[in-house]
Amino acid sequence: LQVLDSFSMPAELIAEEELENFDWQTRHILIAEDDEANARFLMEALAPSGVRMDRVPNGEEALSFCTNGNAPDLVLMDIQMPVMDGMTATRLIKAQKPGLPIIAQTAYAMAGEKEECLEAGCDSYISKPIRIGELKRMIFALLKREDEKYITELAYDNPRFVEDMVRETVLAVRALPGVRWLHVEVDNAE
């Protein structure tokens, strides 16, 4: 079974309606932030979504949290923290959990820092002061990308899964008013 690589929409193109309809309550975010005020801001700003959040004050605790069975869906990683900085923590986390999305956050938007964060393994980058709308779109895009990868893995492991997904999609589309046809193509190339 051949499945195409997933498509990830740029965060700035995500509609507000998609954010509101996303099932945030089933998600878990780890906030790695040493500054109490910044951590409180993030937690209060994201709380209305219903997302579950935990906070650690340094990279060492972030590494321990992510690799000891706690499995967050995403990490917001401050880059400059005591004990272990965010870039070191990201490298070590990604060595064990390569699919875990990590967003770097920093107050110091210096030239080359974004590239450095991406090279360390961060999936995205946001500078402080953080704009919550932008951050939520970024989180949504990364979690959606991980969902698509999971579905792709299921499809590789279970061809019946694809058949069931197509059947459910056809039934859902038929229920939409004004929809007359749907074209579905499945490539069963070995």
C-alpha positions as a Markdown table, in Angstrom:
| # | Residue | x | y | z |
|---|---|---|---|---|
| 1 | Leu | 0.0 | 0.0 | 0.0 |
| 2 | Gln | 1.4 | 3.4 | -1.0 |
| 3 | Val | 0.4 | 6.4 | 1.1 |
| 4 | Leu | 1.4 | 9.9 | 0.1 |
| 5 | Asp | 3.4 | 12.0 | 2.6 |
| 6 | Ser | 1.2 | 14.2 | 4.8 |
| 7 | Phe | 0.6 | 17.8 | 3.9 |
| 8 | Ser | 1.0 | 20.3 | 6.7 |
| 9 | Met | -0.7 | 23.7 | 6.2 |
| 10 | Pro | 1.3 | 26.8 | 7.2 |
| 11 | Ala | 0.2 | 27.9 | 10.7 |
| 12 | Glu | -0.8 | 31.4 | 9.4 |
| 13 | Leu | -3.4 | 29.8 | 7.0 |
| 14 | Ile | -5.3 | 27.9 | 9.7 |
| 15 | Ala | -8.8 | 29.3 | 10.1 |
| 16 | Glu | -10.2 | 30.3 | 13.5 |
| 17 | Glu | -13.0 | 27.7 | 13.1 |
| 18 | Glu | -10.5 | 24.9 | 12.8 |
| 19 | Leu | -8.9 | 26.0 | 16.1 |
| 20 | Glu | -12.2 | 26.1 | 17.8 |
| 21 | Asn | -13.3 | 22.7 | 16.5 |
| 22 | Phe | -10.0 | 21.0 | 17.4 |
| 23 | Asp | -10.2 | 18.5 | 20.2 |
| 24 | Trp | -7.8 | 20.2 | 22.6 |
| 25 | Gln | -9.1 | 18.4 | 25.7 |
| 26 | Thr | -7.4 | 15.1 | 24.6 |
| 27 | Arg | -4.0 | 16.8 | 24.2 |
| 28 | His | -1.2 | 17.2 | 26.7 |
| 29 | Ile | 1.4 | 20.0 | 26.5 |
| 30 | Leu | 4.6 | 20.3 | 28.5 |
| 31 | Ile | 5.7 | 23.8 | 29.2 |
| 32 | Ala | 9.5 | 24.0 | 29.9 |
| 33 | Glu | 9.9 | 27.5 | 31.2 |
| 34 | Asp | 12.0 | 28.8 | 34.2 |
| 35 | Asp | 10.3 | 32.2 | 34.4 |
| 36 | Glu | 7.2 | 31.9 | 36.6 |
| 37 | Ala | 5.4 | 34.9 | 35.0 |
| 38 | Asn | 6.0 | 33.5 | 31.5 |
| 39 | Ala | 4.8 | 30.1 | 32.5 |
| 40 | Arg | 1.7 | 31.5 | 34.2 |
| 41 | Phe | 0.9 | 33.6 | 31.0 |
| 42 | Leu | 1.1 | 30.5 | 28.8 |
| 43 | Met | -1.0 | 28.3 | 31.0 |
| 44 | Glu | -3.7 | 31.0 | 31.5 |
| 45 | Ala | -3.8 | 31.8 | 27.8 |
| 46 | Leu | -4.1 | 28.2 | 26.8 |
| 47 | Ala | -6.4 | 27.1 | 29.6 |
| 48 | Pro | -9.7 | 28.1 | 27.9 |
| 49 | Ser | -8.9 | 25.5 | 25.1 |
| 50 | Gly | -9.1 | 22.7 | 27.7 |
| 51 | Val | -5.7 | 21.4 | 26.8 |
| 52 | Arg | -3.9 | 19.5 | 29.7 |
| 53 | Met | -0.7 | 21.2 | 30.7 |
| 54 | Asp | 2.3 | 20.4 | 32.9 |
| 55 | Arg | 5.2 | 22.7 | 33.6 |
| 56 | Val | 8.9 | 22.1 | 34.4 |
| 57 | Pro | 11.4 | 24.8 | 35.2 |
| 58 | Asn | 14.5 | 23.6 | 33.3 |
| 59 | Gly | 15.7 | 21.4 | 30.5 |
| 60 | Glu | 16.8 | 18.6 | 32.7 |
| 61 | Glu | 13.3 | 18.1 | 34.1 |
| 62 | Ala | 11.9 | 18.4 | 30.6 |
| 63 | Leu | 14.1 | 15.6 | 29.5 |
| 64 | Ser | 13.1 | 13.5 | 32.5 |
| 65 | Phe | 9.4 | 14.2 | 32.0 |
| 66 | Cys | 9.4 | 13.4 | 28.3 |
| 67 | Thr | 11.4 | 10.2 | 28.6 |
| 68 | Asn | 9.9 | 8.6 | 31.7 |
| 69 | Gly | 6.5 | 7.6 | 30.3 |
| 70 | Asn | 4.7 | 10.9 | 30.7 |
| 71 | Ala | 4.5 | 11.3 | 26.9 |
| 72 | Pro | 3.1 | 14.9 | 26.2 |
| 73 | Asp | 1.8 | 15.5 | 22.7 |
| 74 | Leu | 4.0 | 18.6 | 22.4 |
| 75 | Val | 6.6 | 20.6 | 24.3 |
| 76 | Leu | 6.9 | 24.4 | 24.5 |
| 77 | Met | 10.7 | 24.7 | 25.2 |
| 78 | Asp | 12.2 | 27.9 | 26.5 |
| 79 | Ile | 15.7 | 28.1 | 25.2 |
| 80 | Gln | 17.5 | 29.8 | 28.0 |
| 81 | Met | 17.0 | 28.0 | 31.3 |
| 82 | Pro | 19.1 | 27.0 | 34.2 |
| 83 | Val | 20.5 | 23.5 | 34.9 |
| 84 | Met | 20.1 | 22.4 | 31.2 |
| 85 | Asp | 19.3 | 24.8 | 28.4 |
| 86 | Gly | 16.4 | 24.2 | 26.0 |
| 87 | Met | 18.6 | 23.3 | 22.9 |
| 88 | Thr | 20.5 | 20.6 | 24.8 |
| 89 | Ala | 17.3 | 19.3 | 26.2 |
| 90 | Thr | 15.7 | 19.2 | 22.7 |
| 91 | Arg | 18.7 | 17.3 | 21.3 |
| 92 | Leu | 18.5 | 14.7 | 24.1 |
| 93 | Ile | 14.7 | 14.4 | 23.9 |
| 94 | Lys | 14.7 | 14.0 | 20.1 |
| 95 | Ala | 17.4 | 11.3 | 20.4 |
| 96 | Gln | 14.8 | 9.2 | 22.3 |
| 97 | Lys | 11.5 | 10.6 | 21.0 |
| 98 | Pro | 12.1 | 11.9 | 17.4 |
| 99 | Gly | 8.4 | 12.3 | 16.7 |
| 100 | Leu | 7.7 | 14.5 | 19.7 |
| 101 | Pro | 6.9 | 18.1 | 18.4 |
| 102 | Ile | 8.9 | 20.8 | 20.2 |
| 103 | Ile | 8.4 | 24.5 | 19.8 |
| 104 | Ala | 11.3 | 26.7 | 20.8 |
| 105 | Gln | 10.4 | 29.9 | 22.6 |
| 106 | Thr | 12.9 | 32.6 | 23.3 |
| 107 | Ala | 13.1 | 36.3 | 24.4 |
| 108 | Tyr | 16.3 | 36.8 | 22.4 |
| 109 | Ala | 15.5 | 36.8 | 18.7 |
| 110 | Met | 19.1 | 36.9 | 17.6 |
| 111 | Ala | 20.3 | 36.3 | 14.0 |
| 112 | Gly | 20.8 | 32.6 | 13.4 |
| 113 | Glu | 19.0 | 31.5 | 16.5 |
| 114 | Lys | 16.0 | 30.2 | 14.7 |
| 115 | Glu | 18.2 | 28.1 | 12.5 |
| 116 | Glu | 20.1 | 26.9 | 15.5 |
| 117 | Cys | 16.9 | 25.8 | 17.2 |
| 118 | Leu | 15.7 | 23.9 | 14.1 |
| 119 | Glu | 19.1 | 22.2 | 13.8 |
| 120 | Ala | 18.8 | 21.2 | 17.5 |
| 121 | Gly | 15.6 | 19.4 | 16.6 |
| 122 | Cys | 12.9 | 21.9 | 17.3 |
| 123 | Asp | 10.0 | 21.7 | 14.9 |
| 124 | Ser | 9.1 | 25.3 | 15.1 |
| 125 | Tyr | 10.2 | 28.6 | 16.7 |
| 126 | Ile | 8.4 | 31.5 | 18.3 |
| 127 | Ser | 9.9 | 34.6 | 19.9 |
| 128 | Lys | 8.7 | 36.5 | 23.0 |
| 129 | Pro | 6.5 | 38.3 | 23.5 |
| 130 | Ile | 4.3 | 35.4 | 22.4 |
| 131 | Arg | 1.2 | 36.1 | 20.5 |
| 132 | Ile | -1.3 | 33.5 | 21.7 |
| 133 | Gly | -3.2 | 33.3 | 18.3 |
| 134 | Glu | 0.1 | 32.5 | 16.5 |
| 135 | Leu | 1.1 | 30.0 | 19.1 |
| 136 | Lys | -2.2 | 28.2 | 19.0 |
| 137 | Arg | -2.0 | 28.0 | 15.2 |
| 138 | Met | 1.5 | 26.6 | 15.5 |
| 139 | Ile | 0.5 | 24.0 | 18.1 |
| 140 | Phe | -2.5 | 23.0 | 16.0 |
| 141 | Ala | -0.4 | 22.6 | 12.8 |
| 142 | Leu | 2.2 | 20.4 | 14.6 |
| 143 | Leu | -0.4 | 18.2 | 16.3 |
| 144 | Lys | -2.4 | 17.8 | 13.1 |
| 145 | Arg | 0.9 | 16.8 | 11.3 |
| 146 | Glu | 1.5 | 14.2 | 14.0 |
| 147 | Asp | -2.1 | 12.9 | 13.6 |
| 148 | Glu | -1.5 | 12.5 | 9.9 |
| 149 | Lys | 1.7 | 10.6 | 10.5 |
| 150 | Tyr | -0.1 | 8.3 | 12.9 |
| 151 | Ile | -2.9 | 7.6 | 10.3 |
| 152 | Thr | -0.2 | 7.0 | 7.7 |
| 153 | Glu | 1.5 | 4.4 | 10.0 |
| 154 | Leu | -1.8 | 2.7 | 10.6 |
| 155 | Ala | -2.5 | 2.5 | 6.9 |
| 156 | Tyr | 0.9 | 0.9 | 6.3 |
| 157 | Asp | 0.3 | -1.7 | 9.0 |
| 158 | Asn | -3.4 | -2.4 | 8.3 |
| 159 | Pro | -4.8 | -2.0 | 4.7 |
| 160 | Arg | -8.3 | -2.7 | 6.1 |
| 161 | Phe | -7.9 | 0.6 | 8.0 |
| 162 | Val | -7.8 | 2.6 | 4.7 |
| 163 | Glu | -10.8 | 0.8 | 3.4 |
| 164 | Asp | -12.8 | 1.6 | 6.6 |
| 165 | Met | -11.6 | 5.3 | 6.5 |
| 166 | Val | -12.7 | 5.6 | 2.9 |
| 167 | Arg | -16.1 | 4.1 | 3.7 |
| 168 | Glu | -16.6 | 6.5 | 6.7 |
| 169 | Thr | -15.5 | 9.5 | 4.6 |
| 170 | Val | -18.0 | 8.6 | 1.8 |
| 171 | Leu | -20.8 | 8.3 | 4.3 |
| 172 | Ala | -19.9 | 11.6 | 6.0 |
| 173 | Val | -19.7 | 13.4 | 2.6 |
| 174 | Arg | -23.0 | 12.0 | 1.4 |
| 175 | Ala | -24.6 | 13.5 | 4.5 |
| 176 | Leu | -23.5 | 17.0 | 3.5 |
| 177 | Pro | -26.2 | 19.1 | 1.8 |
| 178 | Gly | -25.5 | 20.0 | -1.8 |
| 179 | Val | -22.8 | 17.4 | -2.3 |
| 180 | Arg | -23.5 | 15.3 | -5.5 |
| 181 | Trp | -20.3 | 13.3 | -5.9 |
| 182 | Leu | -17.0 | 12.3 | -4.4 |
| 183 | His | -14.0 | 11.0 | -6.2 |
| 184 | Val | -11.7 | 8.6 | -4.1 |
| 185 | Glu | -8.6 | 7.0 | -5.5 |
| 186 | Val | -6.5 | 4.5 | -3.6 |
| 187 | Asp | -3.2 | 3.3 | -5.0 |
| 188 | Asn | -2.5 | -0.3 | -3.9 |
| 189 | Ala | 1.1 | -0.3 | -5.3 |
| 190 | Glu | 3.3 | -2.8 | -3.5 |
